[in-house]
Structures are given as C-alpha cells and as structure tokens.
mmCIF file of N, CA and C in Angstrom:
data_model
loop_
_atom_site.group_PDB
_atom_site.id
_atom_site.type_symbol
_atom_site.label_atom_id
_atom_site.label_comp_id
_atom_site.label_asym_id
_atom_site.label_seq_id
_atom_site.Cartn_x
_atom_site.Cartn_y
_atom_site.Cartn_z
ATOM 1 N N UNK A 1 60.172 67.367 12.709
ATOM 2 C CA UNK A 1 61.035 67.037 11.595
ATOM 3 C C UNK A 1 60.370 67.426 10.282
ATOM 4 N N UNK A 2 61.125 68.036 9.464
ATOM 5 C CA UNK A 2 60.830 68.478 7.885
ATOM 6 C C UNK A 2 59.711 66.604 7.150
ATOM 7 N N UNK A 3 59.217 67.020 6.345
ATOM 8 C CA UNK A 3 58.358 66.086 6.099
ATOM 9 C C UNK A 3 59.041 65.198 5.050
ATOM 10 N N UNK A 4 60.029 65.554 4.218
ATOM 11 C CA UNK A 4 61.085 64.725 3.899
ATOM 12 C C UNK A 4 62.325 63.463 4.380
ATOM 13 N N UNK A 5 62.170 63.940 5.639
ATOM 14 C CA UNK A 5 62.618 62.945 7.008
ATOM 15 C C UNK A 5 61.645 62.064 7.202
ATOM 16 N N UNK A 6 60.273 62.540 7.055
ATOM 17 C CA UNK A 6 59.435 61.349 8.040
ATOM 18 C C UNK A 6 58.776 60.405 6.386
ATOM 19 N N UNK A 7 59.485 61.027 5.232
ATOM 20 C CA UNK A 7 59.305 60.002 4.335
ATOM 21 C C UNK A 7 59.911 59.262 3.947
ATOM 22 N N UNK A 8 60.963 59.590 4.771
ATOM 23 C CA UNK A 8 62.401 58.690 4.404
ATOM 24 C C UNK A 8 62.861 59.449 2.687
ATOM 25 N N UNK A 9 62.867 60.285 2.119
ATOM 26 C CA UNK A 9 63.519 60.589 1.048
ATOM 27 C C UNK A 9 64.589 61.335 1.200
ATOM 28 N N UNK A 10 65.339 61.564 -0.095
ATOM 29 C CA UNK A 10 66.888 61.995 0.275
ATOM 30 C C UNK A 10 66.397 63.308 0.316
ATOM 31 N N UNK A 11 67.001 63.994 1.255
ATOM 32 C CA UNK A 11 66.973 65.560 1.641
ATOM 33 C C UNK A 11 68.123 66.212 2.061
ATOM 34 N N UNK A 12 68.292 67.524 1.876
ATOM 35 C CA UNK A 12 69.697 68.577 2.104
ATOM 36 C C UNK A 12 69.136 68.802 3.882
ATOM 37 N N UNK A 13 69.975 68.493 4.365
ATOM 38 C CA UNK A 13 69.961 68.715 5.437
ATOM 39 C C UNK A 13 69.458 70.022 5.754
ATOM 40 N N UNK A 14 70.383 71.432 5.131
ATOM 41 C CA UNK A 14 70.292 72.784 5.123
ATOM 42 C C UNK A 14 68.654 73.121 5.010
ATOM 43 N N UNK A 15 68.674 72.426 4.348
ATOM 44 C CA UNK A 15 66.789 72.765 3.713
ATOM 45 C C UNK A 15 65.929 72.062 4.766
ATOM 46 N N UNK A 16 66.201 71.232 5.723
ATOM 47 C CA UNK A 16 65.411 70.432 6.890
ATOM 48 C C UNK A 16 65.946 71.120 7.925
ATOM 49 N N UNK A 17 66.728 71.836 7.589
ATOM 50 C CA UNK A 17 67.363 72.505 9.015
ATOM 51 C C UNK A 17 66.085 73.953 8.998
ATOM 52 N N UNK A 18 66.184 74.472 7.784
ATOM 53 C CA UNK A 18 65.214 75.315 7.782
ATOM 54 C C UNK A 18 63.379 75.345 8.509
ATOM 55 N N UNK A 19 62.959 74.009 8.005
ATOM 56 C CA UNK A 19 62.113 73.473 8.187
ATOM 57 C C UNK A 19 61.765 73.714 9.842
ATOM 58 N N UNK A 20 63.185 73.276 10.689
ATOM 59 C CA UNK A 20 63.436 72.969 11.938
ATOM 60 C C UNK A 20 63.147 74.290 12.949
ATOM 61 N N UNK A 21 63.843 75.564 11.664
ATOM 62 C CA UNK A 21 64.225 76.412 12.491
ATOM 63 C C UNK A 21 62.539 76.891 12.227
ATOM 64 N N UNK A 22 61.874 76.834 11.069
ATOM 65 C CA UNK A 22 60.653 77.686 10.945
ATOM 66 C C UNK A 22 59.580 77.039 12.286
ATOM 67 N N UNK A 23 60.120 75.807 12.674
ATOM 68 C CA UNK A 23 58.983 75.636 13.605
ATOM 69 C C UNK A 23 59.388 76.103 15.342
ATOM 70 N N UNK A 24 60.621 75.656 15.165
ATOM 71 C CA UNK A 24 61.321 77.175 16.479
ATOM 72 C C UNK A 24 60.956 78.154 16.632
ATOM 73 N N UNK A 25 60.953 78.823 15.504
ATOM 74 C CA UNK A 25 60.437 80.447 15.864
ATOM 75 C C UNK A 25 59.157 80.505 15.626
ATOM 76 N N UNK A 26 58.226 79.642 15.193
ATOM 77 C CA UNK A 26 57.103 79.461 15.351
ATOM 78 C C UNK A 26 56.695 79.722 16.740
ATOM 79 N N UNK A 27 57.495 78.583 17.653
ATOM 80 C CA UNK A 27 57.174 78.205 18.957
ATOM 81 C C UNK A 27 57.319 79.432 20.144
ATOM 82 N N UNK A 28 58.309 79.699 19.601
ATOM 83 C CA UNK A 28 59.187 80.970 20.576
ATOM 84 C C UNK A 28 58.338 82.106 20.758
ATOM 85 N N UNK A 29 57.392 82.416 19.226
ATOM 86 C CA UNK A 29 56.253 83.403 19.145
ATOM 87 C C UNK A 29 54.984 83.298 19.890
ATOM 88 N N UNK A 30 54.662 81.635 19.904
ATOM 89 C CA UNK A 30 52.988 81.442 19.921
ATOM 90 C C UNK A 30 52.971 80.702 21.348
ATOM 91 N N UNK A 31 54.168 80.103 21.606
ATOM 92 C CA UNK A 31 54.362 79.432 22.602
ATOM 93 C C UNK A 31 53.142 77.828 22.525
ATOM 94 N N UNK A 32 53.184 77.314 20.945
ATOM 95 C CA UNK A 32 52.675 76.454 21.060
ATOM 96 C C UNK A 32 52.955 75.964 19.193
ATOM 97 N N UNK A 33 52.791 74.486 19.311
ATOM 98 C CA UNK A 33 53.446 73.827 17.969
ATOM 99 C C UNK A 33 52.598 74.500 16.972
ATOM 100 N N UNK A 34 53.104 74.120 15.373
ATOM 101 C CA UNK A 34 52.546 74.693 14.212
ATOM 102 C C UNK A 34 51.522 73.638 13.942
ATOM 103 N N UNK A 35 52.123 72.132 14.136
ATOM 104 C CA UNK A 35 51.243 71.334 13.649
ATOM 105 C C UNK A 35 50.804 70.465 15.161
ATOM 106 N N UNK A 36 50.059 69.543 15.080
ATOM 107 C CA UNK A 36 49.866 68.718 15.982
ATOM 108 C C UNK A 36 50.394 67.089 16.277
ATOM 109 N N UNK A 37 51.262 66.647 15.138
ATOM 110 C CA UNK A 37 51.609 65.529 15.493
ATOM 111 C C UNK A 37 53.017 65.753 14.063
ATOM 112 N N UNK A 38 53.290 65.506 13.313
ATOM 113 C CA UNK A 38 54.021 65.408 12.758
ATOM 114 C C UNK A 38 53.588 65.840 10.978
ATOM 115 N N UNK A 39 55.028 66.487 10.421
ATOM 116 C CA UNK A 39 54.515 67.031 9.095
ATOM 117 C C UNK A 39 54.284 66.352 7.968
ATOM 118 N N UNK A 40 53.297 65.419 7.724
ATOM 119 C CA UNK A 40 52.740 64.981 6.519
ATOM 120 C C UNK A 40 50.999 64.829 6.614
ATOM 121 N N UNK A 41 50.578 64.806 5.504
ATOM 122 C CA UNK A 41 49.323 64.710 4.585
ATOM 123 C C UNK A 41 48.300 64.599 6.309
ATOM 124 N N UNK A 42 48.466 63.811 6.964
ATOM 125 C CA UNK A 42 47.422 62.947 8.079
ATOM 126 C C UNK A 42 46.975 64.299 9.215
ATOM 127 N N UNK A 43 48.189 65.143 9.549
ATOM 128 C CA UNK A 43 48.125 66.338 10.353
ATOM 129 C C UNK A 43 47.109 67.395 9.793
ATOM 130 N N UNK A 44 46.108 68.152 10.743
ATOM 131 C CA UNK A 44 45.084 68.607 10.477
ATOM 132 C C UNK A 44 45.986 70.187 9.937
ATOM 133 N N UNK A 45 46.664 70.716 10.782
ATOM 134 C CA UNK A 45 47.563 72.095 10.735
ATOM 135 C C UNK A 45 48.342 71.889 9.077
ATOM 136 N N UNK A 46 48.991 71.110 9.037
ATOM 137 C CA UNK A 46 50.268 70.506 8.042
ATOM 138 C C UNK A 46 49.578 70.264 6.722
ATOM 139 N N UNK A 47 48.089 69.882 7.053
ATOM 140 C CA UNK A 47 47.571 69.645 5.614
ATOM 141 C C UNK A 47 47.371 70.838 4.827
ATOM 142 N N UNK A 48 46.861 72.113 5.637
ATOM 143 C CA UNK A 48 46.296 72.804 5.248
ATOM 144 C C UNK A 48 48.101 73.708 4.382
ATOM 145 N N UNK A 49 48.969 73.788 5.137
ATOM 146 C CA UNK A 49 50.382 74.127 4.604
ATOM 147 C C UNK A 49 50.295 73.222 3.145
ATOM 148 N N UNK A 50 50.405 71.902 3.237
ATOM 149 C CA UNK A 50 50.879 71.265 2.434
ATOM 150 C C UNK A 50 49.651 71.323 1.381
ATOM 151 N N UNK A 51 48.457 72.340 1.401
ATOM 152 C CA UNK A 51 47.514 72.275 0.319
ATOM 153 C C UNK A 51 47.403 73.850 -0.124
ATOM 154 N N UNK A 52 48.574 74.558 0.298
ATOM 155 C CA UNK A 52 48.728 75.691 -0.197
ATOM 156 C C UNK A 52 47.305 76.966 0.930
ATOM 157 N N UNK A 53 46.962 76.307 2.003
ATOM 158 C CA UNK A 53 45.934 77.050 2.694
ATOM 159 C C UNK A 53 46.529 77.538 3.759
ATOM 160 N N UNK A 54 47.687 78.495 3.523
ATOM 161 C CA UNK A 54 48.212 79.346 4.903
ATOM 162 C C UNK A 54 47.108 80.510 5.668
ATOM 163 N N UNK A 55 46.682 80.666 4.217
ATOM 164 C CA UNK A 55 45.343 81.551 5.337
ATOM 165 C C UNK A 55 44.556 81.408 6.269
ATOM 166 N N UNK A 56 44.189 79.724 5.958
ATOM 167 C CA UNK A 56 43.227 79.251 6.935
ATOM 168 C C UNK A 56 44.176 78.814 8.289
ATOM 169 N N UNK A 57 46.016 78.275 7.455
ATOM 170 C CA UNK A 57 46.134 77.827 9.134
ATOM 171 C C UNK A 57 47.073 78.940 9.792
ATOM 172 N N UNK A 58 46.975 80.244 9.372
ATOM 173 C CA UNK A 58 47.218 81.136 10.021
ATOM 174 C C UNK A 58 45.608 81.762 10.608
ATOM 175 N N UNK A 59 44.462 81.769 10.527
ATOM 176 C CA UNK A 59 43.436 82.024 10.675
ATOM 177 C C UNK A 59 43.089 81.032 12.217
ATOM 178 N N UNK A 60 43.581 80.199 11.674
ATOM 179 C CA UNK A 60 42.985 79.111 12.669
ATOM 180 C C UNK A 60 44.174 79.289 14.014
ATOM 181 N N UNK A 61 45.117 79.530 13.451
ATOM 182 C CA UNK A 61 46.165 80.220 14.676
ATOM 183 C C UNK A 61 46.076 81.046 15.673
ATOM 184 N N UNK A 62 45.499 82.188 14.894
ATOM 185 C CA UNK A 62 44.913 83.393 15.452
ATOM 186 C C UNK A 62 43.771 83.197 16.024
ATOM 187 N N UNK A 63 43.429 82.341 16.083
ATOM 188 C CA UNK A 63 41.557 82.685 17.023
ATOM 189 C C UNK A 63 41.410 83.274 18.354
ATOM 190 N N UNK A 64 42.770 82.659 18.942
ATOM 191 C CA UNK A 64 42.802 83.187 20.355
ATOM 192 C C UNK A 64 43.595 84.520 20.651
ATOM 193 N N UNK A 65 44.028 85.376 19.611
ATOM 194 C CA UNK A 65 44.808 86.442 19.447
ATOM 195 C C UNK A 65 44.492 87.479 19.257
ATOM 196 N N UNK A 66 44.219 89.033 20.226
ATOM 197 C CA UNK A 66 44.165 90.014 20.048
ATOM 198 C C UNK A 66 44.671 90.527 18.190
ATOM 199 N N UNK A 67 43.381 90.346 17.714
ATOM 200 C CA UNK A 67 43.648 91.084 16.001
ATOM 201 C C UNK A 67 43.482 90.169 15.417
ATOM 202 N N UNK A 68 43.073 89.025 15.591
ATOM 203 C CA UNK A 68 43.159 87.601 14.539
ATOM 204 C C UNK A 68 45.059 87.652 14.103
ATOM 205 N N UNK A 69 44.697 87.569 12.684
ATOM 206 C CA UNK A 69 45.860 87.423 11.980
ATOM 207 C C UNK A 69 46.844 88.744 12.051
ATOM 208 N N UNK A 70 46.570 89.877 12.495
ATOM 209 C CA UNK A 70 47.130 91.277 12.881
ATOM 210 C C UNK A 70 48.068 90.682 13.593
ATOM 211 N N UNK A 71 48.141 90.162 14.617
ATOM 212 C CA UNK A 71 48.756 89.751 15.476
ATOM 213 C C UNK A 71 50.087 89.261 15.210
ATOM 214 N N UNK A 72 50.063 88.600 14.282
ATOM 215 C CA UNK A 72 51.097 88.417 13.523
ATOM 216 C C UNK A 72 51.986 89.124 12.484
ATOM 217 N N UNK A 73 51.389 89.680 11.637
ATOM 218 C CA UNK A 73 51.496 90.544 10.694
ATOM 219 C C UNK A 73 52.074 89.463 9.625
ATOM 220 N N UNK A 74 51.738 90.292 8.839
ATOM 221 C CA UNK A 74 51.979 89.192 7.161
ATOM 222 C C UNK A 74 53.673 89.213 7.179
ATOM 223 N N UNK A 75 54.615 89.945 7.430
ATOM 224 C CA UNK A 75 55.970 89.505 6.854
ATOM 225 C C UNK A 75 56.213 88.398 7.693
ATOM 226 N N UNK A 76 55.908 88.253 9.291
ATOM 227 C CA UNK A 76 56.113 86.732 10.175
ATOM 228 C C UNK A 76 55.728 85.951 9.485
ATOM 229 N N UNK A 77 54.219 86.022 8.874
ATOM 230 C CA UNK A 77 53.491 84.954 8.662
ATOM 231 C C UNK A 77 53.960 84.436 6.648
ATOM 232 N N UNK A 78 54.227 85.601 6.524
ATOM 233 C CA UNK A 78 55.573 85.346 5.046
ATOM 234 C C UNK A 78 56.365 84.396 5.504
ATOM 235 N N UNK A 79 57.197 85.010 6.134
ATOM 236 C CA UNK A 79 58.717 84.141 5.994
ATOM 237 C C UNK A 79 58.684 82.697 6.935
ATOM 238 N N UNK A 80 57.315 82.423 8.351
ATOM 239 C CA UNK A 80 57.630 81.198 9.042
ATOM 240 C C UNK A 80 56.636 80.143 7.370
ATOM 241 N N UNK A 81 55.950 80.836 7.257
ATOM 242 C CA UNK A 81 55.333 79.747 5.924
ATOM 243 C C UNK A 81 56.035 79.227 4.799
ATOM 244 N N UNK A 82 56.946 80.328 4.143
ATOM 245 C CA UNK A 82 58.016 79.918 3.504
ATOM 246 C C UNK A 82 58.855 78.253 3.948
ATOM 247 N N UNK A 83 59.191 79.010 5.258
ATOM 248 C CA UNK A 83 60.192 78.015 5.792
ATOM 249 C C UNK A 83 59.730 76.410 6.047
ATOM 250 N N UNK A 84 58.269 76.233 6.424
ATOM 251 C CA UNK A 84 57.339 75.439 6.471
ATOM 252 C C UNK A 84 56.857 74.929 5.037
ATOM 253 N N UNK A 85 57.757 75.158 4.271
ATOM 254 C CA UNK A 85 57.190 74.662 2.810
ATOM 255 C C UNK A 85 57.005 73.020 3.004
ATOM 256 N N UNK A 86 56.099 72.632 1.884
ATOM 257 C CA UNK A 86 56.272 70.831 1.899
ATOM 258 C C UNK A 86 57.728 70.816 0.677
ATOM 259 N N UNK A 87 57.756 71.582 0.134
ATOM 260 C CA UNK A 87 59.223 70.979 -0.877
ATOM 261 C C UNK A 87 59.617 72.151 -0.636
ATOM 262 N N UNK A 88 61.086 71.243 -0.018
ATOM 263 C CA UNK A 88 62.140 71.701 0.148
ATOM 264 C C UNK A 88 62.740 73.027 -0.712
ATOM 265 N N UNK A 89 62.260 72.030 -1.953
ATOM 266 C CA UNK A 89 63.439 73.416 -2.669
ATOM 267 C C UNK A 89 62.392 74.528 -2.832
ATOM 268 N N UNK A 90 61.407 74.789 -1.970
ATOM 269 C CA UNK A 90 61.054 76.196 -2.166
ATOM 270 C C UNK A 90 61.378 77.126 -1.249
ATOM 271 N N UNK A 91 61.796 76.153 -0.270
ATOM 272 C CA UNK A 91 61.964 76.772 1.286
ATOM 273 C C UNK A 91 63.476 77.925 0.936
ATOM 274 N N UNK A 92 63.030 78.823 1.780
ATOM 275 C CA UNK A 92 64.274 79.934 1.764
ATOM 276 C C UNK A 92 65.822 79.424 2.229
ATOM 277 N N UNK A 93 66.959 79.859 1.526
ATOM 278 C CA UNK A 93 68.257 79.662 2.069
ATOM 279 C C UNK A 93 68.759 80.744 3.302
ATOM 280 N N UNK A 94 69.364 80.659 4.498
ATOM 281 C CA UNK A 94 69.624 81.254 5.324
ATOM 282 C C UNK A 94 70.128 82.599 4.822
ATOM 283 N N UNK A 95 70.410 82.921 3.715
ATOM 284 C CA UNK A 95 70.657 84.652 4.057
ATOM 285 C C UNK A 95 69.558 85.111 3.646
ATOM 286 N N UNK A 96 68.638 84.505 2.400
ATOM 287 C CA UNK A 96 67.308 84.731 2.403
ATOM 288 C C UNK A 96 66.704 85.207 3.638
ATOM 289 N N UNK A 97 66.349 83.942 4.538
ATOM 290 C CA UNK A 97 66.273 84.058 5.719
ATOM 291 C C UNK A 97 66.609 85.511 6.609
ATOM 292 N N UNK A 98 67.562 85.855 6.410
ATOM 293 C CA UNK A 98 68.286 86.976 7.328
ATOM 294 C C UNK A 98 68.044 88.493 6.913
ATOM 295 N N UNK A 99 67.694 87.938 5.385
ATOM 296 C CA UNK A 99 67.329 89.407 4.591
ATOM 297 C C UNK A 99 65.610 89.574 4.724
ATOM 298 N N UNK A 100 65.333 89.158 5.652
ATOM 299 C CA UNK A 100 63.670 88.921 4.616
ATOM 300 C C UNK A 100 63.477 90.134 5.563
ATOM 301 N N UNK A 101 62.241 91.082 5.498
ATOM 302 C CA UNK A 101 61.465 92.403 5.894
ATOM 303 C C UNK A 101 61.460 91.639 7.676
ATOM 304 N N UNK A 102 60.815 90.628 7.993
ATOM 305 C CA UNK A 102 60.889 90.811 9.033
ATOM 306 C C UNK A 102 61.662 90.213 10.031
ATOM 307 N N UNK A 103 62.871 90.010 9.294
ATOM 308 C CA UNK A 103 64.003 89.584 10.384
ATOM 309 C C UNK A 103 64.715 91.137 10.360
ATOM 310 N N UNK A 104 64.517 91.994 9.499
ATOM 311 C CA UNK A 104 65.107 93.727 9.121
ATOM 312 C C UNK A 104 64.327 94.757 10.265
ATOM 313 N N UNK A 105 62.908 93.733 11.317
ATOM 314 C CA UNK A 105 62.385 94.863 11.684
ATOM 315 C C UNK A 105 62.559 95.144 13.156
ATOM 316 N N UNK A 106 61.951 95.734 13.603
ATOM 317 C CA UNK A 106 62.561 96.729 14.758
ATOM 318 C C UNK A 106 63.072 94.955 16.279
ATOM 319 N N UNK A 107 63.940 95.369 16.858
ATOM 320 C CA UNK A 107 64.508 94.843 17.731
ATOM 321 C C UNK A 107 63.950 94.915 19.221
ATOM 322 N N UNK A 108 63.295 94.004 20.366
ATOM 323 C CA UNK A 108 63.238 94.310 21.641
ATOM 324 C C UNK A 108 64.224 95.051 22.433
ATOM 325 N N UNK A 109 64.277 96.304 23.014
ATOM 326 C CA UNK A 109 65.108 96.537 23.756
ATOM 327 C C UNK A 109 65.095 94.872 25.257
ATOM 328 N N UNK A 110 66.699 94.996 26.030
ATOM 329 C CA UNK A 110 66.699 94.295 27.067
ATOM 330 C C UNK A 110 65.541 94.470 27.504
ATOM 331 N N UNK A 111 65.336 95.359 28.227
ATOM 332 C CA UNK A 111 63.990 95.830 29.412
ATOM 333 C C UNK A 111 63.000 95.062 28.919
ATOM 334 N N UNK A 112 62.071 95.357 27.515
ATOM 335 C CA UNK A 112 61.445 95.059 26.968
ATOM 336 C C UNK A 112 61.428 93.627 26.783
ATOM 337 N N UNK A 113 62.379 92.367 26.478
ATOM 338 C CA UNK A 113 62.547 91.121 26.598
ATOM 339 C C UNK A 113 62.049 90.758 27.912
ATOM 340 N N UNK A 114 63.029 91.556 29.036
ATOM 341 C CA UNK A 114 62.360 91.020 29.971
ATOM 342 C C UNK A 114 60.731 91.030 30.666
#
C-alpha cells in the first residue's frame, strides 16, 4: 500500500493506485518486493526512496544481477521510482505513465515471453 494509506491521510486514490502499480511491475521484473515490510520511514528499502537515495536502493537491488544496475537500465529504474514516490503529488499520472521512454521501448515477441 502507497504510504499515505498506512498513515491514514487523505489520498487520491489514482495516485495510490500508481504507487500499487509501481510495485507490480516492480515484482513482475525482479520477481521479488521493492520494500520489505511496508512503505514508511521504519522499512530499510522505503527509507532509502523516501530519503531521495534511489541509487543506493537500486544498487542494493542489483547485487545479485548480471551488470549491477545495467540490468535494469535507467528509464525502468526512472519511471518504477517515480511511481514509488513518498508524495503523491509527484508521482506520475497514467498517460505520463504510458508515454514515458520505457513503456515506448521494444516489446517481447510471444516466443520470447514464453
């Protein structure tokens, strides 16, 4: 849950939905969570987001990854951090979302999915 939920403050749904989806496709990529327990201040992953240190917790992501942070490439690691903002209103709106470089980039063929 967006970290505005687990503070109980009023939040746009749209903007926690974002939140929701950045840790989906987080998952779908790494096949493992962004943070370790939930998104506020106490989480070791979440702090480092919420203190402006994506380098380190994309660094710390990558340890086990052919290329470190390569692996990812900076427009993923752009747009799931975006979405992972601690305030809301910085987080991207869905066509944002749809426009960004690497939702524009190349597609799995079937074969290839499978």
């Amino acid at each position: 849950m967006a970290p505005e939920i687990h503070n109980e403050e009023r939040y746009s749904p749209s903007k926690s939905d974002v939140f929701s989806a950045g840790v989906i496709l987080f998952v779908m990529l790494t096949r493992h969570f962004p943070i370790s327990n939930k998104a506020d201040k106490t989480d070791p992953f979440y702090k480092l987001i919420y203190g402006n240190r994506h380098d380190l917790f994309w660094k710390f992501h990558s340890r086990n990854k052919a290329g470190l942070t390569e692996f990812y490439g900076q427009d993923l690691m752009n747009l799931i951090s975006s979405m992972l903002m601690p305030d809301s209103t910085h987080r991207p709106r869905y066509p944002e979302i749809l426009n960004h470089p690497w939702m524009k980039g190349p597609i799995a063929t079937e074969e290839e999915a499978r």
